[in-house]
Structure formats: C-alpha cells, structure tokens
Amino acid sequence: MARKTKKVEGVIEEAEVKAGKAVKAAPSTVKKATDKAAAGVKRTAKAASDTVKKAAQMAADSAPKKVVPKENEPEVETVKQNPHIFTDLDQYLFGHATHYELYKKLGAHIDKVDGKNGVWFSVWAPNAVAVYVIGEFNGWNEDANPMQKLNEIGVYETFIEGAAVGDLYKYLIIARDGSKLYKADPYANWAEKRPGNASRIADISYKWADGTWMRNRKNFVPVDSAVSIYECHLGSWMKHPYSDENPEGFYNYREFAKAIVDYVKDMGYTHVELIGVAEHPLDQSWGYQVTGYYAPTSRYGSPQDFKYLIDYLHKNKIGIILDWVPAHFPKDAQGLANFDGDALYEHSDPRQGEHQEWGTKIFNYGRPEVKNFLIANALYWIEEFHIDGLRVDAVASMLYLNYARKDGEWIPNKFGGNQNLEAIEFFKHLNSLILGRNPGTMMIAEESTAWPKITGDVEEDGLGFTFKWNMGWMHDFLEYMKLDPYFRKFNHNKMTFAMTYAYSENYILVLSHDEVVHLKCSMLSKMPGLEDDKFENLKAGYSFMMGHPGKKLLFMGQDIGQYREWSEEREIDWFLLEDKRNANLQAYVRDLQKLYRKEKALYANDRGYDGFQWVNANDADRSIFSFIRWSPTGKGNLLFVVNFTPIERSDYMVGAPKSGNYKLLLDSRSEKYGGNHVAKETYKAYAGECDGQPFHIDYELPAYGVAVFRFN
C-alpha cells in the first residue's frame, strides 16, 4: 500500500510512539519512566534500549525519502499508510517483547480502505498452515476471507469490507496436521455472552470525564496513603428480580456504577476491587479462567459500558482495581490452548505447561511474543481503561517451578533450582514498566509464600510490586478469631507474630472472597459464641485489623454480618440489615473506615517501626492487646485497646506514653452500636508506671470492648 511522504525525523518519532513510548518506558533505560534501574533486569533493559535504537534506525532506513520538486513542479503526496498494518517494525518489537501497545495492531479494528468501510483483522498463529476469518459478515463461510501471512513471525492479516461493530467472528485455523480449529480472537475487545464463545467486533472509543482524577493520580503515593479496598464480584453483589428479559438478574455496568458508588461512598472505602471482569466461559470460575484477556465480560454490557463504570467511580473519587490472571489459562477449545495446532502460548512439556491440580495451561514466560501479550494486556487495562491497579493472581504458582508438583513432575531451571527465572524477569519487566509509565497506580501480588522482596526495588533484585497480600497475617488472624475465648490465651502469639515481619514487605491485610467459600463459613459464622457474641467478636476483630499496620481489604458482605457463605449465584443478603445487630455492625465498620481515612496515624507510617508500638503485647491471660499508632506529625496519635474475651474489666488500666488528655474516638460497646456502655469523651493520663509506660489511663473495659483514644 502506498505511503505518504514524510521526513525521516517524523518517521523516527512515529516509530517511538508505536513502540509503546518505549523510549519513556523501557525498564531501567529511561529515568523518567522509572528511577529504579534493576540490577536483575539489566539484560532486559539493554535489550529494550537496543530495540528502540534499532527500531528508530529501521524506520529511518525504510522511510521514503522526501522528493524535492523541481521549480514550478507540484509536490505529490501518496495515500497515508494504514495504521493497522503489521509492519516490519511491529514484528521486530513483538519479537523482543517491547511492543507495548500491541493491542492497537493485533485483533479486530474498525477501518476504511480505499474508501470502503470494514474491519482490519490481525492474529498471531506462526504454526498454522492457513488462517481464515469467519463471522456474521460472511455467513460463517469458511473460504470467504483467507488471511495473508506476513513472514516468519507468523502474523496473519486481512481487511474485510462490510464487517461492522457488533458482528460475531472467529478465526478458522488450519493446523499442520490438517485439523480445523475455531478460535476466539486473543486480542478481541468484546465477546459473545456465554454460552456462546465467539469474539465480537467492538468500538472502544470513549469520551472520558475523569481528567481531575487522572491528573491527581500522578501524585498519589499508595504506600503512604489510605488504601481501604472493597472486594466485589459484580454479578452477585446486588441483583434485579429475576425476569424473562434478565433471567440472571444481573446489574449492567452502568446500573452497577451508580449503586456501588452510593454504597462505597457511604461506607468510606477508597477503592473497589472487581473480580471476574475479563471474559470467561464459566460463572463458577469467578473469572479466574480467562478466555478473553482484552475483553470486559459481556455479561454486564459493552466495553464502553465498562468504561462508563470506571469513569463514574473516578468522578466520585473512588479508585478501581482489577483482578488479573497471568498465571494460567483454561483448555477451552476456543481459547489460547494449542492455539494454532501447537503449544503457542504455553509450554509443550506438561511438566512446564500444565497445572494438573487446576486443569489449566501455564504461559510460556520465556517466549517474547507471549510475554508481550501479557505485558501489553496489563497496559491495556491501565492506560486504555484507566484502571488504578492490578491484583495479580496466583503469583506463587508462577515463581516456583515445582508449585503443587511432586518430584519428577517438574523441570529445574538451568541452575538446578526451583525458581522460574523467566517468570522473575517477566515480573521485573512488567512492574517497572507499568509503574514507570503510570505513576500512582498499584501492582498487587497475591503471593502466599515467604519469597523475599516481592515489593522490593527491582534494582535490588526485588520483583517491584507495590503491595503484597499478607496471607500469613490472614491465616493467623482467622485461626485466633475462631477459637473459644477461653483458648485464646494459649494462642496469643497468633495475633502478635505478624509484627515480626510487618515491614519486610508493603502489605495489604486481606479478608478476601477465598476465606468465605467452600465450607470455610462466612466471617460472622466463624466467630465463637451465641449470636450476640459473634457480632461483638467480629467488631473486635475488625478493630484489630484496622489498627494493625498494612492497607485493608474486606470482601463484600463481611461488613454487614453475612451468615451464609458467598455464592456467585445469589446476591448479598441485604435483607439482614433489617436486623439491628447487622445494621449496628455495618454502622461500626462504617465508622472504622472513616476513622482510618481521617487519621494519618493509621496509614501514613505503614512502612517503618516508627509508626507502631506495642503497649502490652503479652497480656495473654486476659487476651487484651494494646498498642499505639504514631502519627508522622507527632499529633493525632492513636492508642488502641482490644479485649477478646467476654469478661468485663472494670478496673482496667492501660499504659500511656504521655501526660494530658486522651480523647475517646471509638467505643465498640456504646449505644450507637447496640451496646450499653457509657463512657466519657476524654480521659486523663495519670503519672504512674503501667505496661512499661510512665503514665496510665483508668478505663472500664467492657466485654469484647474496643477503645480507641487520640492524643498529641
């Protein structure tokens, strides 16, 4: 196709843009992208730098030279090159895992060629003998639209006149053994609603109105800010009454936007984390077995509807985090498995390429094109959809070659170890790039082992995540909370042990969906005692969690005292709020959340020992914990006292570091939350040693009582 004449400098500039702003963002090559040049990814960074230089040179060498017209002879301009054609430069970048906006090339894109409207299709299938596009626009005729293979990298492309937004399509791939494979588009932006599994042509253009949020996000420092996450499954948070028109009762993205904003603003959470957004065939997988990595699930509307949801959250000053699954993918016939008749996205050897326990395939992180698929996908959600963070699922399964495998079922790395060196390099590249290009965003690791430096600097051989889920704290906390209060004194260290490693990573304290399914019981049902005791236990537990260093996450339903385990088939039991105990619990969690956001002492010093101090960590016989959260300003410090037994301590004294008045900010047993405890607004600290402190406060501590005092 003819090209429009351009200056060489202009082509070089265009090459840099098409490389995904690689000059700005290649890991550790440009300081503006990130000030963390990773020792562990020096080779990756050098390769990225060389790629950019070579790409620019390739663009310069191949650029048509501007013809200088003779005197009085008009300059002739040819037709502008189609931006969707997969050029030699695109192939080069793709082959080096540095085509960061690959999704703008591969997939299905609205186009006009020679004045005719249609769609440009591109797919990577290097092992195929032939590839065809079949769909509603050609009556699913298998021979109507063959694709042209470009070269050895194996990208096929074609333009189809008359194909339009909303049309369903698939790729028909002829494998080397002659078999026919009917595959969904790995880069499709929209998909057919299950049980159908075709791709759908999409227009994802959108006029954003969240400019203020996006500008402010650049200055947001998550590790030093209040981050309180409401984890939510969109399809089961709230449902419409069932009808013939909407048999599942789903809220669409736009309806959900308004409902969730009202709730989250009222409760005081800072972020919503959505599970199960990328397209997936089975509801029961909750979205963790993905077949459409670039497609928001069609269960709730179109990609533009999903953008509306994000836009609406941002306009209401609420961030959004998505669960992201680069660890594995399902074997569904239309998906990535054996995509072109051979192992393409996965390893061919099942010892490397399959999770036997999960029945899924594992991505081949050593293959540049596969790594590029995932890196571009992360950027797609962050930059195209304005997502504020990705929670990366099952990180441990990626880091360990022997994860959930017996001896003989896995292949050691080249040094004989069990570390997946290719996955390590992938994470360093990914996190440096995402956080370098998008300051203020978050990369969160769901990692359940003691792998070091998950949130460490890449330049110090860390993986570069912003946060790590604190699974150890969660496990110990739940084991303690399940105990009859009598036995808690023998397990006191379960609540104190996490402070021995609290600053080894940047942590999020999580009580997630995984803890309230599969016969694990809801949070309320885990609590010991009679009904009233269960509610008071939960208040005490949430209070301890809010005071403990680390950001916070609660799964939906936990803040209202859900009795039943979560099920994706039904909505949260909102009717429970008609019971005063549930309503009082919700009111208490609401005030905890607002206290967290208001008081800097609870979040601004999460990364160092100067932000937390035990007052008494050893009161095991009474199962009482007392500690201080120090404010970075020296003012607005908080003293927590939490009683985990049903025994009132009318003569209780707690140590205080300073003299003066201590204002009672929160009393879990006050009438406001259904209790009958009458307390003063202010308590004076008297001289006299207590708990190793020079002063003390006399306070009538109720059964299961929580008291939070503020002092300067």
PDB file of N, CA and C in Angstrom, residues 213 217 219-231 264 267-273 317-322 388-391 440-444 466-469 506-511 545-554 592-607 629:
ATOM      1  N   TRP A 213      -9.266  13.234  38.294  1.00  0.00           N
ATOM      2  CA  TRP A 213      -8.757  12.031  38.960  1.00  0.00           C
ATOM      3  C   TRP A 213      -7.424  11.603  38.361  1.00  0.00           C
ATOM      4  N   ARG A 217      -3.896  11.405  40.193  1.00  0.00           N
ATOM      5  CA  ARG A 217      -3.319  10.069  40.389  1.00  0.00           C
ATOM      6  C   ARG A 217      -1.803  10.077  40.226  1.00  0.00           C
ATOM      7  N   ASN A 219       0.257  12.016  41.345  1.00  0.00           N
ATOM      8  CA  ASN A 219       0.921  12.411  42.594  1.00  0.00           C
ATOM      9  C   ASN A 219       0.535  11.530  43.775  1.00  0.00           C
ATOM     10  N   PHE A 220      -0.266  10.513  43.517  1.00  0.00           N
ATOM     11  CA  PHE A 220      -0.718   9.609  44.572  1.00  0.00           C
ATOM     12  C   PHE A 220       0.396   8.620  44.910  1.00  0.00           C
ATOM     13  N   VAL A 221       0.699   8.497  46.194  1.00  0.00           N
ATOM     14  CA  VAL A 221       1.736   7.555  46.648  1.00  0.00           C
ATOM     15  C   VAL A 221       1.024   6.489  47.482  1.00  0.00           C
ATOM     16  N   PRO A 222       0.675   5.352  46.884  1.00  0.00           N
ATOM     17  CA  PRO A 222      -0.168   4.366  47.581  1.00  0.00           C
ATOM     18  C   PRO A 222       0.393   3.901  48.917  1.00  0.00           C
ATOM     19  N   VAL A 223       1.711   3.672  48.998  1.00  0.00           N
ATOM     20  CA  VAL A 223       2.271   3.107  50.228  1.00  0.00           C
ATOM     21  C   VAL A 223       2.171   4.058  51.406  1.00  0.00           C
ATOM     22  N   ASP A 224       2.012   5.348  51.143  1.00  0.00           N
ATOM     23  CA  ASP A 224       1.915   6.331  52.222  1.00  0.00           C
ATOM     24  C   ASP A 224       0.511   6.912  52.358  1.00  0.00           C
ATOM     25  N   SER A 225      -0.452   6.308  51.693  1.00  0.00           N
ATOM     26  CA  SER A 225      -1.811   6.845  51.660  1.00  0.00           C
ATOM     27  C   SER A 225      -2.809   5.841  52.229  1.00  0.00           C
ATOM     28  N   ALA A 226      -4.005   6.339  52.485  1.00  0.00           N
ATOM     29  CA  ALA A 226      -5.084   5.460  52.932  1.00  0.00           C
ATOM     30  C   ALA A 226      -5.557   4.614  51.755  1.00  0.00           C
ATOM     31  N   VAL A 227      -5.496   3.304  51.913  1.00  0.00           N
ATOM     32  CA  VAL A 227      -5.984   2.373  50.891  1.00  0.00           C
ATOM     33  C   VAL A 227      -6.848   1.340  51.602  1.00  0.00           C
ATOM     34  N   SER A 228      -8.145   1.463  51.419  1.00  0.00           N
ATOM     35  CA  SER A 228      -9.101   0.535  52.025  1.00  0.00           C
ATOM     36  C   SER A 228      -9.998   0.008  50.911  1.00  0.00           C
ATOM     37  N   ILE A 229      -9.861  -1.276  50.615  1.00  0.00           N
ATOM     38  CA  ILE A 229     -10.426  -1.863  49.400  1.00  0.00           C
ATOM     39  C   ILE A 229     -11.683  -2.662  49.710  1.00  0.00           C
ATOM     40  N   TYR A 230     -12.707  -2.452  48.884  1.00  0.00           N
ATOM     41  CA  TYR A 230     -13.943  -3.236  48.946  1.00  0.00           C
ATOM     42  C   TYR A 230     -13.895  -4.223  47.794  1.00  0.00           C
ATOM     43  N   GLU A 231     -13.626  -5.490  48.099  1.00  0.00           N
ATOM     44  CA  GLU A 231     -13.536  -6.510  47.057  1.00  0.00           C
ATOM     45  C   GLU A 231     -14.945  -6.953  46.684  1.00  0.00           C
ATOM     46  N   VAL A 264     -20.179   2.565  48.458  1.00  0.00           N
ATOM     47  CA  VAL A 264     -18.778   2.723  48.845  1.00  0.00           C
ATOM     48  C   VAL A 264     -18.525   4.103  49.443  1.00  0.00           C
ATOM     49  N   MET A 267     -19.855   4.017  52.976  1.00  0.00           N
ATOM     50  CA  MET A 267     -19.079   3.194  53.894  1.00  0.00           C
ATOM     51  C   MET A 267     -17.657   3.705  54.106  1.00  0.00           C
ATOM     52  N   GLY A 268     -17.136   4.498  53.188  1.00  0.00           N
ATOM     53  CA  GLY A 268     -15.826   5.095  53.395  1.00  0.00           C
ATOM     54  C   GLY A 268     -14.656   4.346  52.801  1.00  0.00           C
ATOM     55  N   TYR A 269     -14.902   3.359  51.933  1.00  0.00           N
ATOM     56  CA  TYR A 269     -13.791   2.676  51.268  1.00  0.00           C
ATOM     57  C   TYR A 269     -13.147   3.622  50.250  1.00  0.00           C
ATOM     58  N   THR A 270     -11.869   3.370  49.961  1.00  0.00           N
ATOM     59  CA  THR A 270     -11.165   4.203  48.986  1.00  0.00           C
ATOM     60  C   THR A 270     -11.158   3.591  47.593  1.00  0.00           C
ATOM     61  N   HIS A 271     -11.210   2.257  47.505  1.00  0.00           N
ATOM     62  CA  HIS A 271     -11.105   1.566  46.224  1.00  0.00           C
ATOM     63  C   HIS A 271     -12.100   0.408  46.156  1.00  0.00           C
ATOM     64  N   VAL A 272     -12.510   0.099  44.947  1.00  0.00           N
ATOM     65  CA  VAL A 272     -13.277  -1.109  44.658  1.00  0.00           C
ATOM     66  C   VAL A 272     -12.365  -2.053  43.886  1.00  0.00           C
ATOM     67  N   GLU A 273     -12.316  -3.309  44.310  1.00  0.00           N
ATOM     68  CA  GLU A 273     -11.586  -4.319  43.547  1.00  0.00           C
ATOM     69  C   GLU A 273     -12.592  -5.294  42.960  1.00  0.00           C
ATOM     70  N   LYS A 317     -14.354  10.059  43.079  1.00  0.00           N
ATOM     71  CA  LYS A 317     -13.127   9.943  43.873  1.00  0.00           C
ATOM     72  C   LYS A 317     -12.944   8.557  44.487  1.00  0.00           C
ATOM     73  N   ILE A 318     -13.291   7.538  43.709  1.00  0.00           N
ATOM     74  CA  ILE A 318     -13.120   6.151  44.122  1.00  0.00           C
ATOM     75  C   ILE A 318     -12.233   5.456  43.098  1.00  0.00           C
ATOM     76  N   GLY A 319     -11.192   4.773  43.576  1.00  0.00           N
ATOM     77  CA  GLY A 319     -10.305   4.055  42.684  1.00  0.00           C
ATOM     78  C   GLY A 319     -10.846   2.684  42.348  1.00  0.00           C
ATOM     79  N   ILE A 320     -10.285   2.080  41.290  1.00  0.00           N
ATOM     80  CA  ILE A 320     -10.728   0.743  40.881  1.00  0.00           C
ATOM     81  C   ILE A 320      -9.517  -0.132  40.588  1.00  0.00           C
ATOM     82  N   ILE A 321      -9.573  -1.341  41.121  1.00  0.00           N
ATOM     83  CA  ILE A 321      -8.538  -2.353  40.947  1.00  0.00           C
ATOM     84  C   ILE A 321      -9.182  -3.567  40.289  1.00  0.00           C
ATOM     85  N   LEU A 322      -8.464  -4.195  39.360  1.00  0.00           N
ATOM     86  CA  LEU A 322      -8.960  -5.414  38.722  1.00  0.00           C
ATOM     87  C   LEU A 322      -8.105  -6.601  39.127  1.00  0.00           C
ATOM     88  N   ASP A 388      -6.784   1.645  38.069  1.00  0.00           N
ATOM     89  CA  ASP A 388      -5.815   2.207  39.011  1.00  0.00           C
ATOM     90  C   ASP A 388      -4.858   1.176  39.593  1.00  0.00           C
ATOM     91  N   GLY A 389      -5.135  -0.081  39.383  1.00  0.00           N
ATOM     92  CA  GLY A 389      -4.233  -1.103  39.897  1.00  0.00           C
ATOM     93  C   GLY A 389      -4.667  -2.477  39.456  1.00  0.00           C
ATOM     94  N   LEU A 390      -3.708  -3.397  39.420  1.00  0.00           N
ATOM     95  CA  LEU A 390      -3.979  -4.792  39.100  1.00  0.00           C
ATOM     96  C   LEU A 390      -3.548  -5.649  40.282  1.00  0.00           C
ATOM     97  N   ARG A 391      -4.445  -6.505  40.721  1.00  0.00           N
ATOM     98  CA  ARG A 391      -4.094  -7.500  41.734  1.00  0.00           C
ATOM     99  C   ARG A 391      -3.769  -8.780  40.970  1.00  0.00           C
ATOM    100  N   GLY A 440       1.400   6.446  40.428  1.00  0.00           N
ATOM    101  CA  GLY A 440       0.173   6.485  41.231  1.00  0.00           C
ATOM    102  C   GLY A 440      -0.664   5.238  41.112  1.00  0.00           C
ATOM    103  N   THR A 441      -0.328   4.346  40.172  1.00  0.00           N
ATOM    104  CA  THR A 441      -1.053   3.085  40.061  1.00  0.00           C
ATOM    105  C   THR A 441      -0.427   2.046  40.987  1.00  0.00           C
ATOM    106  N   MET A 442      -1.077   0.885  41.082  1.00  0.00           N
ATOM    107  CA  MET A 442      -0.628  -0.161  42.001  1.00  0.00           C
ATOM    108  C   MET A 442      -0.539  -1.499  41.290  1.00  0.00           C
ATOM    109  N   MET A 443       0.509  -2.243  41.608  1.00  0.00           N
ATOM    110  CA  MET A 443       0.622  -3.639  41.212  1.00  0.00           C
ATOM    111  C   MET A 443       0.669  -4.452  42.502  1.00  0.00           C
ATOM    112  N   ILE A 444      -0.295  -5.351  42.668  1.00  0.00           N
ATOM    113  CA  ILE A 444      -0.504  -6.051  43.938  1.00  0.00           C
ATOM    114  C   ILE A 444      -0.336  -7.551  43.710  1.00  0.00           C
ATOM    115  N   THR A 466       3.922  -3.110  44.137  1.00  0.00           N
ATOM    116  CA  THR A 466       3.590  -2.055  45.100  1.00  0.00           C
ATOM    117  C   THR A 466       3.228  -2.656  46.450  1.00  0.00           C
ATOM    118  N   PHE A 467       2.385  -3.696  46.419  1.00  0.00           N
ATOM    119  CA  PHE A 467       1.903  -4.335  47.643  1.00  0.00           C
ATOM    120  C   PHE A 467       1.904  -5.850  47.478  1.00  0.00           C
ATOM    121  N   LYS A 468       1.898  -6.506  48.619  1.00  0.00           N
ATOM    122  CA  LYS A 468       1.702  -7.951  48.684  1.00  0.00           C
ATOM    123  C   LYS A 468       0.563  -8.245  49.649  1.00  0.00           C
ATOM    124  N   TRP A 469      -0.329  -9.149  49.244  1.00  0.00           N
ATOM    125  CA  TRP A 469      -1.351  -9.615  50.180  1.00  0.00           C
ATOM    126  C   TRP A 469      -0.669 -10.322  51.345  1.00  0.00           C
ATOM    127  N   ASN A 506       5.586  -4.324  51.678  1.00  0.00           N
ATOM    128  CA  ASN A 506       4.451  -3.404  51.776  1.00  0.00           C
ATOM    129  C   ASN A 506       3.185  -4.251  51.685  1.00  0.00           C
ATOM    130  N   TYR A 507       2.485  -4.382  52.798  1.00  0.00           N
ATOM    131  CA  TYR A 507       1.406  -5.367  52.881  1.00  0.00           C
ATOM    132  C   TYR A 507       0.007  -4.750  52.773  1.00  0.00           C
ATOM    133  N   ILE A 508      -0.906  -5.601  52.292  1.00  0.00           N
ATOM    134  CA  ILE A 508      -2.340  -5.357  52.428  1.00  0.00           C
ATOM    135  C   ILE A 508      -2.900  -6.477  53.300  1.00  0.00           C
ATOM    136  N   LEU A 509      -3.604  -6.119  54.377  1.00  0.00           N
ATOM    137  CA  LEU A 509      -4.285  -7.099  55.218  1.00  0.00           C
ATOM    138  C   LEU A 509      -5.594  -7.459  54.540  1.00  0.00           C
ATOM    139  N   VAL A 510      -5.791  -8.741  54.269  1.00  0.00           N
ATOM    140  CA  VAL A 510      -6.927  -9.142  53.435  1.00  0.00           C
ATOM    141  C   VAL A 510      -7.824 -10.141  54.158  1.00  0.00           C
ATOM    142  N   LEU A 511      -9.114  -9.917  54.024  1.00  0.00           N
ATOM    143  CA  LEU A 511     -10.138 -10.909  54.360  1.00  0.00           C
ATOM    144  C   LEU A 511     -10.970 -11.048  53.089  1.00  0.00           C
ATOM    145  N   MET A 545      -7.719  -5.355  63.095  1.00  0.00           N
ATOM    146  CA  MET A 545      -7.254  -5.275  61.708  1.00  0.00           C
ATOM    147  C   MET A 545      -7.026  -3.824  61.286  1.00  0.00           C
ATOM    148  N   MET A 546      -7.943  -2.946  61.643  1.00  0.00           N
ATOM    149  CA  MET A 546      -7.826  -1.553  61.230  1.00  0.00           C
ATOM    150  C   MET A 546      -6.653  -0.862  61.914  1.00  0.00           C
ATOM    151  N   GLY A 547      -6.331  -1.270  63.114  1.00  0.00           N
ATOM    152  CA  GLY A 547      -5.218  -0.653  63.814  1.00  0.00           C
ATOM    153  C   GLY A 547      -3.865  -1.219  63.435  1.00  0.00           C
ATOM    154  N   HIS A 548      -3.839  -2.426  62.898  1.00  0.00           N
ATOM    155  CA  HIS A 548      -2.586  -3.106  62.559  1.00  0.00           C
ATOM    156  C   HIS A 548      -1.966  -2.472  61.318  1.00  0.00           C
ATOM    157  N   PRO A 549      -0.636  -2.329  61.244  1.00  0.00           N
ATOM    158  CA  PRO A 549      -0.003  -1.785  60.040  1.00  0.00           C
ATOM    159  C   PRO A 549      -0.366  -2.585  58.790  1.00  0.00           C
ATOM    160  N   GLY A 550      -0.562  -1.887  57.692  1.00  0.00           N
ATOM    161  CA  GLY A 550      -0.932  -2.509  56.426  1.00  0.00           C
ATOM    162  C   GLY A 550      -2.211  -1.911  55.887  1.00  0.00           C
ATOM    163  N   LYS A 551      -2.332  -1.887  54.574  1.00  0.00           N
ATOM    164  CA  LYS A 551      -3.570  -1.430  53.952  1.00  0.00           C
ATOM    165  C   LYS A 551      -4.657  -2.472  54.194  1.00  0.00           C
ATOM    166  N   LYS A 552      -5.906  -2.175  53.819  1.00  0.00           N
ATOM    167  CA  LYS A 552      -7.025  -3.027  54.240  1.00  0.00           C
ATOM    168  C   LYS A 552      -7.849  -3.513  53.039  1.00  0.00           C
ATOM    169  N   LEU A 553      -8.392  -4.723  53.191  1.00  0.00           N
ATOM    170  CA  LEU A 553      -9.329  -5.246  52.191  1.00  0.00           C
ATOM    171  C   LEU A 553     -10.376  -6.111  52.874  1.00  0.00           C
ATOM    172  N   LEU A 554     -11.643  -5.807  52.582  1.00  0.00           N
ATOM    173  CA  LEU A 554     -12.764  -6.633  53.017  1.00  0.00           C
ATOM    174  C   LEU A 554     -13.564  -7.062  51.792  1.00  0.00           C
ATOM    175  N   LEU A 592     -15.308   2.738  61.484  1.00  0.00           N
ATOM    176  CA  LEU A 592     -13.915   2.295  61.416  1.00  0.00           C
ATOM    177  C   LEU A 592     -13.253   2.787  60.133  1.00  0.00           C
ATOM    178  N   GLN A 593     -13.960   2.640  59.025  1.00  0.00           N
ATOM    179  CA  GLN A 593     -13.417   3.066  57.733  1.00  0.00           C
ATOM    180  C   GLN A 593     -13.175   4.574  57.716  1.00  0.00           C
ATOM    181  N   LYS A 594     -14.099   5.320  58.238  1.00  0.00           N
ATOM    182  CA  LYS A 594     -13.954   6.776  58.241  1.00  0.00           C
ATOM    183  C   LYS A 594     -12.847   7.212  59.201  1.00  0.00           C
ATOM    184  N   LEU A 595     -12.706   6.493  60.313  1.00  0.00           N
ATOM    185  CA  LEU A 595     -11.601   6.771  61.228  1.00  0.00           C
ATOM    186  C   LEU A 595     -10.273   6.521  60.519  1.00  0.00           C
ATOM    187  N   TYR A 596     -10.209   5.431  59.781  1.00  0.00           N
ATOM    188  CA  TYR A 596      -8.981   5.084  59.052  1.00  0.00           C
ATOM    189  C   TYR A 596      -8.593   6.173  58.059  1.00  0.00           C
ATOM    190  N   ARG A 597      -9.553   6.659  57.328  1.00  0.00           N
ATOM    191  CA  ARG A 597      -9.258   7.671  56.308  1.00  0.00           C
ATOM    192  C   ARG A 597      -8.925   9.022  56.934  1.00  0.00           C
ATOM    193  N   LYS A 598      -9.501   9.305  58.081  1.00  0.00           N
ATOM    194  CA  LYS A 598      -9.311  10.617  58.705  1.00  0.00           C
ATOM    195  C   LYS A 598      -7.989  10.713  59.446  1.00  0.00           C
ATOM    196  N   GLU A 599      -7.560   9.632  60.075  1.00  0.00           N
ATOM    197  CA  GLU A 599      -6.411   9.676  60.966  1.00  0.00           C
ATOM    198  C   GLU A 599      -5.149   9.196  60.245  1.00  0.00           C
ATOM    199  N   LYS A 600      -4.211  10.112  59.997  1.00  0.00           N
ATOM    200  CA  LYS A 600      -2.973   9.766  59.293  1.00  0.00           C
ATOM    201  C   LYS A 600      -2.162   8.704  60.021  1.00  0.00           C
ATOM    202  N   ALA A 601      -2.301   8.653  61.329  1.00  0.00           N
ATOM    203  CA  ALA A 601      -1.539   7.674  62.101  1.00  0.00           C
ATOM    204  C   ALA A 601      -1.817   6.245  61.643  1.00  0.00           C
ATOM    205  N   LEU A 602      -2.979   6.010  61.027  1.00  0.00           N
ATOM    206  CA  LEU A 602      -3.372   4.654  60.648  1.00  0.00           C
ATOM    207  C   LEU A 602      -2.841   4.229  59.285  1.00  0.00           C
ATOM    208  N   TYR A 603      -2.283   5.155  58.523  1.00  0.00           N
ATOM    209  CA  TYR A 603      -1.819   4.739  57.193  1.00  0.00           C
ATOM    210  C   TYR A 603      -0.508   5.375  56.750  1.00  0.00           C
ATOM    211  N   ALA A 604      -0.154   6.533  57.276  1.00  0.00           N
ATOM    212  CA  ALA A 604       0.998   7.267  56.729  1.00  0.00           C
ATOM    213  C   ALA A 604       2.337   6.682  57.158  1.00  0.00           C
ATOM    214  N   ASN A 605       2.334   5.882  58.214  1.00  0.00           N
ATOM    215  CA  ASN A 605       3.582   5.292  58.712  1.00  0.00           C
ATOM    216  C   ASN A 605       3.530   3.767  58.663  1.00  0.00           C
ATOM    217  N   ASP A 606       3.007   3.230  57.580  1.00  0.00           N
ATOM    218  CA  ASP A 606       2.861   1.783  57.462  1.00  0.00           C
ATOM    219  C   ASP A 606       4.172   1.070  57.148  1.00  0.00           C
ATOM    220  N   ARG A 607       5.206   1.805  56.804  1.00  0.00           N
ATOM    221  CA  ARG A 607       6.415   1.164  56.280  1.00  0.00           C
ATOM    222  C   ARG A 607       7.582   1.118  57.259  1.00  0.00           C
ATOM    223  N   ARG A 629      -0.538   3.711  67.421  1.00  0.00           N
ATOM    224  CA  ARG A 629      -0.185   4.090  66.064  1.00  0.00           C
ATOM    225  C   ARG A 629       0.256   5.554  66.107  1.00  0.00           C
TER     226      ARG A 629
END
